[in-house]
Short mmCIF file of N, CA and C in Angstrom, two decimals:
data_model
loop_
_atom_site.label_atom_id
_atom_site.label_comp_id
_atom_site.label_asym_id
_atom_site.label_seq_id
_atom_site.Cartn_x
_atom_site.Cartn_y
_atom_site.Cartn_z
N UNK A 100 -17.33 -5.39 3.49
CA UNK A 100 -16.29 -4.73 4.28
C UNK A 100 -15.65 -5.75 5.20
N UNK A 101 -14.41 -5.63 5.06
CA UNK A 101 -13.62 -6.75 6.25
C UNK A 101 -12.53 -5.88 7.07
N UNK A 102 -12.58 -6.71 7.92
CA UNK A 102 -11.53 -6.30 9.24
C UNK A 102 -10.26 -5.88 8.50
N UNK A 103 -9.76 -4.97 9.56
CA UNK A 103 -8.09 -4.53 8.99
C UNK A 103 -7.22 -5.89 8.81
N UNK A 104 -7.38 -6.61 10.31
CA UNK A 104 -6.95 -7.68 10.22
C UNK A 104 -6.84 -9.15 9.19
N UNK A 105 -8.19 -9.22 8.34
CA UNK A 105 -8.37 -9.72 7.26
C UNK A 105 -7.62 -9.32 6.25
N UNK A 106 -7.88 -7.95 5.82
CA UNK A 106 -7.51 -7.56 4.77
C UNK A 106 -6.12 -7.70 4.60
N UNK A 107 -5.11 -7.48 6.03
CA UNK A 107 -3.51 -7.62 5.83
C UNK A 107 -3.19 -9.11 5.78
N UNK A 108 -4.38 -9.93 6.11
CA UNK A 108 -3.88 -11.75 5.97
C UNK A 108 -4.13 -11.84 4.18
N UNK A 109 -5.24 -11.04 3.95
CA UNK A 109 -5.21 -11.54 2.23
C UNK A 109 -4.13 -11.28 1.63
N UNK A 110 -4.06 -9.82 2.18
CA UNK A 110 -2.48 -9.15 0.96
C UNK A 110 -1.47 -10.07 1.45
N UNK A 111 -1.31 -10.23 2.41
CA UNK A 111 0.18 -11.69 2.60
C UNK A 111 0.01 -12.38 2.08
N UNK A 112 -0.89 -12.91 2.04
CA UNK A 112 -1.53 -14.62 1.43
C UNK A 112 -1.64 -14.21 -0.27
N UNK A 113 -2.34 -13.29 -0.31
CA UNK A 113 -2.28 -13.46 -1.94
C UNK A 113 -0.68 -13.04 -2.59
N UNK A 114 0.18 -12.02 -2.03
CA UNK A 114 1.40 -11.41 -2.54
C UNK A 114 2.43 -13.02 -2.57
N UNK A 115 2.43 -13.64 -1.56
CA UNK A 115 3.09 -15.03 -1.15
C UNK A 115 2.79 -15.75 -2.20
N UNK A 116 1.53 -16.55 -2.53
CA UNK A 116 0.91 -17.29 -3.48
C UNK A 116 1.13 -16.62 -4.51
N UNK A 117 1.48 -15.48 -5.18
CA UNK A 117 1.79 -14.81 -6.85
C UNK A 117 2.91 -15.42 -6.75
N UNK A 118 3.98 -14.76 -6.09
CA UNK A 118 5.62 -15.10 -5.87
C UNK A 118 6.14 -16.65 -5.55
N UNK A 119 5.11 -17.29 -5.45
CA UNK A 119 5.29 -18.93 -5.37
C UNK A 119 5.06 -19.29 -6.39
N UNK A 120 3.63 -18.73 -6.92
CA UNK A 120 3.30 -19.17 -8.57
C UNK A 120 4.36 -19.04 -9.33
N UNK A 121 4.85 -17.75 -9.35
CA UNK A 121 5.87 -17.25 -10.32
C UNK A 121 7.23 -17.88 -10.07
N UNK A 122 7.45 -18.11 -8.56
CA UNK A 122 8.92 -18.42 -8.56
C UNK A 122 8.77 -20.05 -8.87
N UNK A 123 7.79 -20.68 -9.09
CA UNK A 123 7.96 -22.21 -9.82
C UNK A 123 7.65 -21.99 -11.15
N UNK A 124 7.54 -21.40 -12.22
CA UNK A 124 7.49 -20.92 -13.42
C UNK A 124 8.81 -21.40 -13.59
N UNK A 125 9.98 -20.81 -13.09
CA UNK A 125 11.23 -21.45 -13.27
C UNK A 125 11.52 -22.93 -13.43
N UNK A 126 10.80 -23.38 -12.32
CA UNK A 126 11.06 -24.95 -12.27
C UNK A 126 11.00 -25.87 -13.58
N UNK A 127 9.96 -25.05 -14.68
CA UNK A 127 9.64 -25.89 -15.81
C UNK A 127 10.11 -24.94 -16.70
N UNK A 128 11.34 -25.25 -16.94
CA UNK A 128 12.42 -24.87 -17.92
C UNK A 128 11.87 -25.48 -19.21
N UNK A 129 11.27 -24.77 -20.32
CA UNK A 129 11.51 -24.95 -22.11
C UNK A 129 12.58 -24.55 -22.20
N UNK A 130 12.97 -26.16 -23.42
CA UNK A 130 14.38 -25.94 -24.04
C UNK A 130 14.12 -24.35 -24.82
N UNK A 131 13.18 -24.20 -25.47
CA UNK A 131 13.21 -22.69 -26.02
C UNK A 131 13.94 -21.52 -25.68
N UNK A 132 13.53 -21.43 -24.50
CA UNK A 132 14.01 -20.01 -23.83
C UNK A 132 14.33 -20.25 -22.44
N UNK A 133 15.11 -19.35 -21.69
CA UNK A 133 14.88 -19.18 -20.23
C UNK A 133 13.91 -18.49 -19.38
N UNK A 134 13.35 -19.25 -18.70
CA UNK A 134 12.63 -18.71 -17.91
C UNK A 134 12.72 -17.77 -16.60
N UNK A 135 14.12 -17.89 -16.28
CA UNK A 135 14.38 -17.28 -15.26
C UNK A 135 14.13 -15.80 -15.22
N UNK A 136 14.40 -15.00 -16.29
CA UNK A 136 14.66 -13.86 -16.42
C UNK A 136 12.91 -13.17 -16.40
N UNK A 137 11.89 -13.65 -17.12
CA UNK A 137 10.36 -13.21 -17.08
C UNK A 137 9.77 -13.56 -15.73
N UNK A 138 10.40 -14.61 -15.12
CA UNK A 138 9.78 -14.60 -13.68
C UNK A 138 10.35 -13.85 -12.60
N UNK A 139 11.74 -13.50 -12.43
CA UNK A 139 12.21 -12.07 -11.93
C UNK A 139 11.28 -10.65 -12.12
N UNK A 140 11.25 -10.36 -13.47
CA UNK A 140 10.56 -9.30 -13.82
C UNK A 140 9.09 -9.65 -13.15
N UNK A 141 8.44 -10.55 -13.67
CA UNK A 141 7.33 -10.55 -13.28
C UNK A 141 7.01 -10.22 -11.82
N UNK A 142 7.82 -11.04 -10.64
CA UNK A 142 7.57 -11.00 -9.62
C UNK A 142 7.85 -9.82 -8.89
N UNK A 143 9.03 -9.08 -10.09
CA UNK A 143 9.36 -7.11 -9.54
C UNK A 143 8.45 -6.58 -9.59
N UNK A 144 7.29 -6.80 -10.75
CA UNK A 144 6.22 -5.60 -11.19
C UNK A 144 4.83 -5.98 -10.65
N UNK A 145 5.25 -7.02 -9.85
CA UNK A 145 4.08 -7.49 -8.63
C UNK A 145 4.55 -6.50 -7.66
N UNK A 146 5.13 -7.05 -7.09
CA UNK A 146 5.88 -6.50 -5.51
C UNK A 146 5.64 -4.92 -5.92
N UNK A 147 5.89 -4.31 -6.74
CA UNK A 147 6.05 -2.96 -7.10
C UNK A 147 4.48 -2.12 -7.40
N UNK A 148 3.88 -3.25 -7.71
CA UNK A 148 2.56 -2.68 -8.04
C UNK A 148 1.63 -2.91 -6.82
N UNK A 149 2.25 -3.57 -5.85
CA UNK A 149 1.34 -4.31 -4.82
C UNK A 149 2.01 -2.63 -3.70
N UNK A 150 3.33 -2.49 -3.71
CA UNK A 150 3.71 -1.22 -3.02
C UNK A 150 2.46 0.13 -3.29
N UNK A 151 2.65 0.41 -4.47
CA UNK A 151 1.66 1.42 -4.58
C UNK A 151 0.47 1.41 -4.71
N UNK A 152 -0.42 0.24 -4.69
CA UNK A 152 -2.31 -0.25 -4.57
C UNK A 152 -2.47 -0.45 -3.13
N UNK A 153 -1.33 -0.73 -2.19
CA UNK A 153 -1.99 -1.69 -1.24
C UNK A 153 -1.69 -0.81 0.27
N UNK A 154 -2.00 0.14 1.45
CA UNK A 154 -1.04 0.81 1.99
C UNK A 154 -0.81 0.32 3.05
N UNK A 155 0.73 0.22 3.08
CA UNK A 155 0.98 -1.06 4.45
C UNK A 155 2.55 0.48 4.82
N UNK A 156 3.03 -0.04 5.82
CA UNK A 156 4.34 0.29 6.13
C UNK A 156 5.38 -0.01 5.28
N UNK A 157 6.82 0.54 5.55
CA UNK A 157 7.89 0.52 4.71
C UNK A 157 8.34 -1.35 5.62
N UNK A 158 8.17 -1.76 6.75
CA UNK A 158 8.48 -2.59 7.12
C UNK A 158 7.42 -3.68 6.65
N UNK A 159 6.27 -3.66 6.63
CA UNK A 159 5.37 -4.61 6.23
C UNK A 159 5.92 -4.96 4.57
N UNK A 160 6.18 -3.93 3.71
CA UNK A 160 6.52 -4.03 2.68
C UNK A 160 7.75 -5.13 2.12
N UNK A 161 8.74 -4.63 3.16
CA UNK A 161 9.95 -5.10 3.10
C UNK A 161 9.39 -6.84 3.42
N UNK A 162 9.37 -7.22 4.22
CA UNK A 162 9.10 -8.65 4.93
C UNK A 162 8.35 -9.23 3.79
N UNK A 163 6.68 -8.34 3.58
CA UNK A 163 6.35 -9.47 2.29
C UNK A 163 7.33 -9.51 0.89
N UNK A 164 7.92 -8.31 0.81
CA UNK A 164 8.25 -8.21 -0.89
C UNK A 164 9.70 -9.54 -0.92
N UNK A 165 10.57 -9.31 0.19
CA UNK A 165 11.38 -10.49 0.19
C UNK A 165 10.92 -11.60 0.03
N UNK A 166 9.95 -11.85 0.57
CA UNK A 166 9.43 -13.52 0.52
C UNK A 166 9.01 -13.85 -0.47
N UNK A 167 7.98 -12.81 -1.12
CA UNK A 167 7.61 -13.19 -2.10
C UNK A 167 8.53 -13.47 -3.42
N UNK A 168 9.64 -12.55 -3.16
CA UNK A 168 10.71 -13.29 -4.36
C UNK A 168 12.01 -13.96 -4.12
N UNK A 169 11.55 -14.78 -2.64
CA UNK A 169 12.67 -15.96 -2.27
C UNK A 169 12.02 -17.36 -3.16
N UNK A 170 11.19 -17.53 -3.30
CA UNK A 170 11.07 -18.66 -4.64
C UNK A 170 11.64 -18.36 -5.60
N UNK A 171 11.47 -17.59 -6.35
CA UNK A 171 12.33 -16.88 -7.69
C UNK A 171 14.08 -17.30 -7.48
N UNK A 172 14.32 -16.77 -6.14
CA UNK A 172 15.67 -16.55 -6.27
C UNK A 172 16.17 -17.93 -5.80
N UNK A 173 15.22 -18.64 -5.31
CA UNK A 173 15.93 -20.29 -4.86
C UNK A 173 15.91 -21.35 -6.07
N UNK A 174 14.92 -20.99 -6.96
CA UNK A 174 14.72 -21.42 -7.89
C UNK A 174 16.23 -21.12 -8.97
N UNK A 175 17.00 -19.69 -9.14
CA UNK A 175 17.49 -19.72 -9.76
C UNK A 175 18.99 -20.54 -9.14
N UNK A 176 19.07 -20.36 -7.91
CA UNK A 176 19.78 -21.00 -7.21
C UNK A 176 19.82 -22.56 -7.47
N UNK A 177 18.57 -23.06 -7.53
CA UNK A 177 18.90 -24.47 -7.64
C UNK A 177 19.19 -24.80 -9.10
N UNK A 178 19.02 -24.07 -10.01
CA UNK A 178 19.26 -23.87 -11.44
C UNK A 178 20.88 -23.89 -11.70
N UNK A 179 21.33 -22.56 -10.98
CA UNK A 179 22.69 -22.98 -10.87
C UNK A 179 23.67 -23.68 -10.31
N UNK A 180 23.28 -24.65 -9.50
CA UNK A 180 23.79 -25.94 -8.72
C UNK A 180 23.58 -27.09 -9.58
N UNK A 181 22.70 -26.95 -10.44
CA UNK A 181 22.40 -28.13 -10.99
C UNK A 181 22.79 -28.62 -12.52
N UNK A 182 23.39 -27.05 -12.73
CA UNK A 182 23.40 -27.22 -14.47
C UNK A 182 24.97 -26.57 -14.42
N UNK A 183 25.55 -25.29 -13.52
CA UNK A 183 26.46 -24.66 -13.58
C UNK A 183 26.51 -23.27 -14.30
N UNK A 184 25.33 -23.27 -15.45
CA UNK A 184 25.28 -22.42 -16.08
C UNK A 184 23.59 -21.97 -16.34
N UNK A 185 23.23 -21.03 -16.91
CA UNK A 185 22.38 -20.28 -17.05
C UNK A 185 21.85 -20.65 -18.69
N UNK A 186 20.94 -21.35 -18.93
CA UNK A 186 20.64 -21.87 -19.90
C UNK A 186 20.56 -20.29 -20.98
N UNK A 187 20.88 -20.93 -22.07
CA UNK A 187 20.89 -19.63 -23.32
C UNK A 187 21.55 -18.46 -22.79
N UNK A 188 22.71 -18.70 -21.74
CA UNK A 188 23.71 -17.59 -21.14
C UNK A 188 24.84 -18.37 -21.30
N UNK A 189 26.20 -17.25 -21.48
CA UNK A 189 27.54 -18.04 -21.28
C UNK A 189 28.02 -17.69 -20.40
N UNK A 190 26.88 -17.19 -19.45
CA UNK A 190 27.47 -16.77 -18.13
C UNK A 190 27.65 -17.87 -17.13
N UNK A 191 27.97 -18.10 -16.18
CA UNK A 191 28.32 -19.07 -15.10
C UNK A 191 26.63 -18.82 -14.61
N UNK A 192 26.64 -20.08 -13.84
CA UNK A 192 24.72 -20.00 -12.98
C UNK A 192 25.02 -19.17 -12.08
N UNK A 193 26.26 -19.28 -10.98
CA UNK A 193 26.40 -18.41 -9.91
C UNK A 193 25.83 -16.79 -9.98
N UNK A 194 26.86 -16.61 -11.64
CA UNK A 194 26.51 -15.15 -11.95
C UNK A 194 25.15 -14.76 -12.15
N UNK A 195 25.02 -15.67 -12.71
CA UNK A 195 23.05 -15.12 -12.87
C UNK A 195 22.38 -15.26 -11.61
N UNK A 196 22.89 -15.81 -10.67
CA UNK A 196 22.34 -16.18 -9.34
C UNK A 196 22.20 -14.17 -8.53
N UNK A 197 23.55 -14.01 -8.84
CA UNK A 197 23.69 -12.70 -8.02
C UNK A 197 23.24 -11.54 -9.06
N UNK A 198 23.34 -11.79 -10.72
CA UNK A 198 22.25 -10.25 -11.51
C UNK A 198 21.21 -10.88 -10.86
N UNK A 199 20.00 -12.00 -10.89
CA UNK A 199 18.64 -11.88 -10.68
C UNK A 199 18.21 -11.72 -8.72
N UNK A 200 19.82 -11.60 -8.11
CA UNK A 200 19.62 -11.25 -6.87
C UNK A 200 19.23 -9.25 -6.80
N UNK A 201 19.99 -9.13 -7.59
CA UNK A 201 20.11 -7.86 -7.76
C UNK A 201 19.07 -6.89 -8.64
N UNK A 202 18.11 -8.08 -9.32
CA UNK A 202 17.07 -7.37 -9.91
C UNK A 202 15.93 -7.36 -8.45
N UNK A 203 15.90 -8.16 -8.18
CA UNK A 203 14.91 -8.53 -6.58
C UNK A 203 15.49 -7.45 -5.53
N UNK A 204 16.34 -7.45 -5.43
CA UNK A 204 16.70 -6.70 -4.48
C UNK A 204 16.57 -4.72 -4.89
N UNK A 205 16.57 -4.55 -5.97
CA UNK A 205 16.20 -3.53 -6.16
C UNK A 205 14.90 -2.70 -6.34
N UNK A 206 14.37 -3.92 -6.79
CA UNK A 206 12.35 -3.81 -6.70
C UNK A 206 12.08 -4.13 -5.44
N UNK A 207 12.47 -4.93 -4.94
CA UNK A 207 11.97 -4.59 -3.19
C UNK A 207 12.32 -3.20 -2.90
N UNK A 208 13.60 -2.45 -2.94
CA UNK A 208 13.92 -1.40 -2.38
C UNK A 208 13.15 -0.64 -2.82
N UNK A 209 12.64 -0.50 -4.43
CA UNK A 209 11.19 0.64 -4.73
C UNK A 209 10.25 0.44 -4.27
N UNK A 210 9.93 -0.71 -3.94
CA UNK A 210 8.71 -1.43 -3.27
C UNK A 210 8.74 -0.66 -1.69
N UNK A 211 9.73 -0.77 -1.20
CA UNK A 211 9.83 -0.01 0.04
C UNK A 211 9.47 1.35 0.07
N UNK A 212 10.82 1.91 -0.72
CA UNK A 212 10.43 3.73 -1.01
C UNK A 212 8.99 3.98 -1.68
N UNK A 213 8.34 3.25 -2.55
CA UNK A 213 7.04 3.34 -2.53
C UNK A 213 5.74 3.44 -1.66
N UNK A 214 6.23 2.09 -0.96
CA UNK A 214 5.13 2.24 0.32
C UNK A 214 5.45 3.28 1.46
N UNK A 215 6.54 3.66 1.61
CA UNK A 215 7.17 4.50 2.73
C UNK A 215 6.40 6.09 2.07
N UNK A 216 6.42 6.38 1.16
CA UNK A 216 5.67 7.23 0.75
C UNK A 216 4.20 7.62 0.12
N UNK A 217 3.70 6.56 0.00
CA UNK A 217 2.08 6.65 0.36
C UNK A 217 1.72 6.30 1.47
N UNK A 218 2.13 5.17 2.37
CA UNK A 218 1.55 5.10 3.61
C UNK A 218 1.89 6.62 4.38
N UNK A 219 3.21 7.17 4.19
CA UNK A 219 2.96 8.63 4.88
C UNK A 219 2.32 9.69 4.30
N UNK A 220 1.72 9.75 3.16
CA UNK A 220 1.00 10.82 2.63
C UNK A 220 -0.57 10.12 3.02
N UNK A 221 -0.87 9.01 3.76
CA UNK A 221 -2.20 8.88 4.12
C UNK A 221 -2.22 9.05 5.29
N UNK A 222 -1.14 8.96 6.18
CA UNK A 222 -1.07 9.87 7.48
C UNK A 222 -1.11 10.89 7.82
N UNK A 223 -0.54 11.33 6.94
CA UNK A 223 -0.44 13.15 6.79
C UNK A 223 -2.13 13.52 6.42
N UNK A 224 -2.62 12.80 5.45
CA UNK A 224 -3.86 12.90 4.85
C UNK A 224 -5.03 13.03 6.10
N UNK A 225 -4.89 11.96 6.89
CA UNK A 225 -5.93 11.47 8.00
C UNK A 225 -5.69 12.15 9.65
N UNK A 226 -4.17 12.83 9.47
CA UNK A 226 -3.88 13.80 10.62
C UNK A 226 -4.55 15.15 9.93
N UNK A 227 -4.85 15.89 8.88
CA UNK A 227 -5.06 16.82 8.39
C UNK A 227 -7.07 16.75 8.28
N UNK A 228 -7.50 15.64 8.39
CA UNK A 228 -9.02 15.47 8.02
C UNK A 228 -9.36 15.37 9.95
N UNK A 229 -8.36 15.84 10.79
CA UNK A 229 -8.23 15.44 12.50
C UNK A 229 -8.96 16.72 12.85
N UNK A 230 -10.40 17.47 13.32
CA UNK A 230 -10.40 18.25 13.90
C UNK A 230 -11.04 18.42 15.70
N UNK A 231 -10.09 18.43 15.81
CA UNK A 231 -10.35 18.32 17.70
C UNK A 231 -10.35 16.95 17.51
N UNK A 232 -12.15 16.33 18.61
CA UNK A 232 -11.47 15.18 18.62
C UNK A 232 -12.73 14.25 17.71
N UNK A 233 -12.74 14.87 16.75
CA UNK A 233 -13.48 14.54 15.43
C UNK A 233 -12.72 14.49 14.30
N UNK A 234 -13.16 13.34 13.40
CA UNK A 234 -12.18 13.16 12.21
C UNK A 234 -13.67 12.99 10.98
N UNK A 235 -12.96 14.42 10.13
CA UNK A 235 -13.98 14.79 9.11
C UNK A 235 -14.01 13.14 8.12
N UNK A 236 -15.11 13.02 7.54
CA UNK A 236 -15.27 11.83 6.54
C UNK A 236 -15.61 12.39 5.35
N UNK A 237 -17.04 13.28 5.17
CA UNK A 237 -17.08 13.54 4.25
C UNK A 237 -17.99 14.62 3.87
N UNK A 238 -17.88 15.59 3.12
CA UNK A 238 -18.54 16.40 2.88
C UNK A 238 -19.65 16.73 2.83
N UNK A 239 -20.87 17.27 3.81
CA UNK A 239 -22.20 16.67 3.30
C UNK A 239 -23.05 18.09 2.74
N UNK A 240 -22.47 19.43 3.02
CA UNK A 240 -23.40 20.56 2.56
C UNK A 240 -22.32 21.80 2.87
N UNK A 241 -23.08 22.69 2.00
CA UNK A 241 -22.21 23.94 2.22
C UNK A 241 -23.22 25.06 2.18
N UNK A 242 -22.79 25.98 3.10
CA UNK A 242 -24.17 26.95 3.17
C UNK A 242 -22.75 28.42 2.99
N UNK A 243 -24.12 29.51 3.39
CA UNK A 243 -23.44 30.99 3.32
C UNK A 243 -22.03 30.86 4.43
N UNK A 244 -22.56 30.67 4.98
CA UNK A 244 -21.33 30.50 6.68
C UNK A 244 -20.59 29.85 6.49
N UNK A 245 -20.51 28.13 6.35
CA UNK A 245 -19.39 27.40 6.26
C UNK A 245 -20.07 25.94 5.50
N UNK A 246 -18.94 24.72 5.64
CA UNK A 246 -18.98 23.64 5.45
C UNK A 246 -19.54 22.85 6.10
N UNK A 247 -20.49 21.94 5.83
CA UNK A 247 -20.85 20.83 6.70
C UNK A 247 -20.36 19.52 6.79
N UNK A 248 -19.55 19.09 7.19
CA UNK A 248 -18.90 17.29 6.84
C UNK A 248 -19.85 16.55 8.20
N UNK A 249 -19.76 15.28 7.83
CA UNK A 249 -20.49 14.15 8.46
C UNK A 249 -18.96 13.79 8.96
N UNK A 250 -18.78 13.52 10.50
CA UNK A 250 -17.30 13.38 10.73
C UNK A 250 -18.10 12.09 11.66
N UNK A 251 -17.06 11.58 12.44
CA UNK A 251 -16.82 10.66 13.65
C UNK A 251 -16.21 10.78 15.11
N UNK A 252 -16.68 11.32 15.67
CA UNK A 252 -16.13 11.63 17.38
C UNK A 252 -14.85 10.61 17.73
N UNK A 253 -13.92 11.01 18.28
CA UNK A 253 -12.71 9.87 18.62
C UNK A 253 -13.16 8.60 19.78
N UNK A 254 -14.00 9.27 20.71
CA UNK A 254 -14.30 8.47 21.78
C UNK A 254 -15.89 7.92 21.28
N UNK A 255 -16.57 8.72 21.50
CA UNK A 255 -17.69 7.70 20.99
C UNK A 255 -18.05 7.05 20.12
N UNK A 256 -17.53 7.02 19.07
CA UNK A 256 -17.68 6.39 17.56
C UNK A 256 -18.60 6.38 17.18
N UNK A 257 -19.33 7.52 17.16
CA UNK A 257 -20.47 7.69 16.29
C UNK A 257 -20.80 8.38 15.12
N UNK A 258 -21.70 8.61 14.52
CA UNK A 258 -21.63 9.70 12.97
C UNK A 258 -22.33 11.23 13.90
N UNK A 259 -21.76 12.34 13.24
CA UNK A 259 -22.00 13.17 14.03
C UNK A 259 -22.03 14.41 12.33
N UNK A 260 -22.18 15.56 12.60
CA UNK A 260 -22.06 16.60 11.57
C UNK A 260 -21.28 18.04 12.52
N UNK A 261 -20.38 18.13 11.50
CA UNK A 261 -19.69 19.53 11.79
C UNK A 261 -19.52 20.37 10.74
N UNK A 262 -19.62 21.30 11.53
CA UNK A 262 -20.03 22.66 10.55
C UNK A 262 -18.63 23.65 10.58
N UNK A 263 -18.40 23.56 9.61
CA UNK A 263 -16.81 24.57 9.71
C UNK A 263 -16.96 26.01 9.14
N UNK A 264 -16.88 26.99 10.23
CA UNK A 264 -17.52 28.40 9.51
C UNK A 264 -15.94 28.88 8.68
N UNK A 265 -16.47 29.38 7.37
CA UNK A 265 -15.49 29.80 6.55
C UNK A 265 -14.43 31.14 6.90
N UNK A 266 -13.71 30.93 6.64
CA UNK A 266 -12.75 32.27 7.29
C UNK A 266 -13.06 33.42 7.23
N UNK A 267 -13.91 34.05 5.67
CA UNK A 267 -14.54 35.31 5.65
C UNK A 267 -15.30 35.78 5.94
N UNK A 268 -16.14 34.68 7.06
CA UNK A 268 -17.15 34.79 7.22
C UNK A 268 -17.26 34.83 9.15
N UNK A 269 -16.04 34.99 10.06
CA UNK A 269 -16.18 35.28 11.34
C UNK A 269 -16.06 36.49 11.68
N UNK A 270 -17.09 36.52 12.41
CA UNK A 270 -17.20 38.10 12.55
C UNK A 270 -18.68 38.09 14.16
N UNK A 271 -18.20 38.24 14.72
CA UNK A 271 -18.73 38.84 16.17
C UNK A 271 -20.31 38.68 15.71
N UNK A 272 -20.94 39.17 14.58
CA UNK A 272 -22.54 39.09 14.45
C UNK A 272 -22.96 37.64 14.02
N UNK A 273 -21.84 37.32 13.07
CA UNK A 273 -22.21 35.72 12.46
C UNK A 273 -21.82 34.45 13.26
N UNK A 274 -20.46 34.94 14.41
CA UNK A 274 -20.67 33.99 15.70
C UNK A 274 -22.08 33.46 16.21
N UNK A 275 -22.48 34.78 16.91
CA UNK A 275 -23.44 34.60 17.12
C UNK A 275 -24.86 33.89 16.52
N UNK A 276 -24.64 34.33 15.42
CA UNK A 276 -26.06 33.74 14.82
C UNK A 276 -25.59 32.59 14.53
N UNK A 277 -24.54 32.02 14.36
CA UNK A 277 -23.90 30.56 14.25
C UNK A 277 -24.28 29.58 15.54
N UNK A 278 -23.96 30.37 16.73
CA UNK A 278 -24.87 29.90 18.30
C UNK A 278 -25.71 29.60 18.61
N UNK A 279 -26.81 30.39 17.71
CA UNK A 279 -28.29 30.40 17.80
C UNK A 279 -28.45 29.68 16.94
N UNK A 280 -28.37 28.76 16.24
CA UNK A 280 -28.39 27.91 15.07
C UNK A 280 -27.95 26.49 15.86
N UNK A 281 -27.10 26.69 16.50
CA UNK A 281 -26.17 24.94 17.67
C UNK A 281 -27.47 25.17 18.08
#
């Protein structure tokens, strides 16, 4: 188990280091084919897959997913400064400069709306597991009366058990014997 803090230096560090790997893939152009176009994709269906495995903010998202495909896109940039054109394209380099801007720029934007919507369905998730000032963890027994979860107190941080009496089951006699049971 590692710190929150760890864990958001790996996902930078590792998302950075893919998108560096990938955006120098370009650099070593085979006369065969172009490379530009598989390392775009590639580095979309990173960024895109890293949105929905990993749960960060719509802003954390944004900041790494750009960076990670500013190699890609400098790469194609220096491609088209250097040659004019887009190898095995009769397009101008410029132009391919601004489609493979526009493939990046659109997988970041899912990359965003992705994370913007699981990081808030785990908020919603972890405000809903909130009772008083205990936050349920996990289920540990279920009897006639109610539920038992193993939760965590907000202030003391400790493991604690709460017992959640079931709805059909309050009733003025089973209060009580629920009392005598605390």
């Amino acid at each position: 188990r590692r710190s929150g803090w760890a864990l958001r230096w790996i996902d930078a560090a590792g998302l950075l280091l893919v998108g560096a790997a990938l955006g120098s893939i370009g650099l070593v152009r085979p006369a065969l084919f172009d490379t530009t176009y598989p390392m775009v994709i590639n580095i979309a269906l990173t960024v895109l897959a890293r949105a929905v495995i990993v749960p960060s903010s719509a802003g954390r998202t944004l900041g790494l997913s750009a960076a990670a495909g500013a190699p890609a896109l400098a790469t194609a940039v220096f491609h088209a400064m250097r040659t004019g054109r887009t190898p095995g394209l009769e397009a101008p380099g410029a132009m391919d400069v601004v489609i493979q801007a526009g493939w990046l720029l659109a997988a970041v934007g899912l990359a965003v709306l992705a994370s913007r919507v699981t990081y808030g369905l785990r908020a919603e998730v972890r405000e809903a597991r909130q009772v008083g000032q205990y936050t349920l963890e996990e289920r540990i027994g279920e009897g006639g009366m109610g539920v038992v979860y193993r939760a965590r107190h907000a202030r003391l941080k400790r493991p604690t058990a709460v017992k959640l009496l079931s709805p059909g089951t309050v009733g003025s006699q089973r209060v009580r014997r629920f009392e005598r049971a605390v």
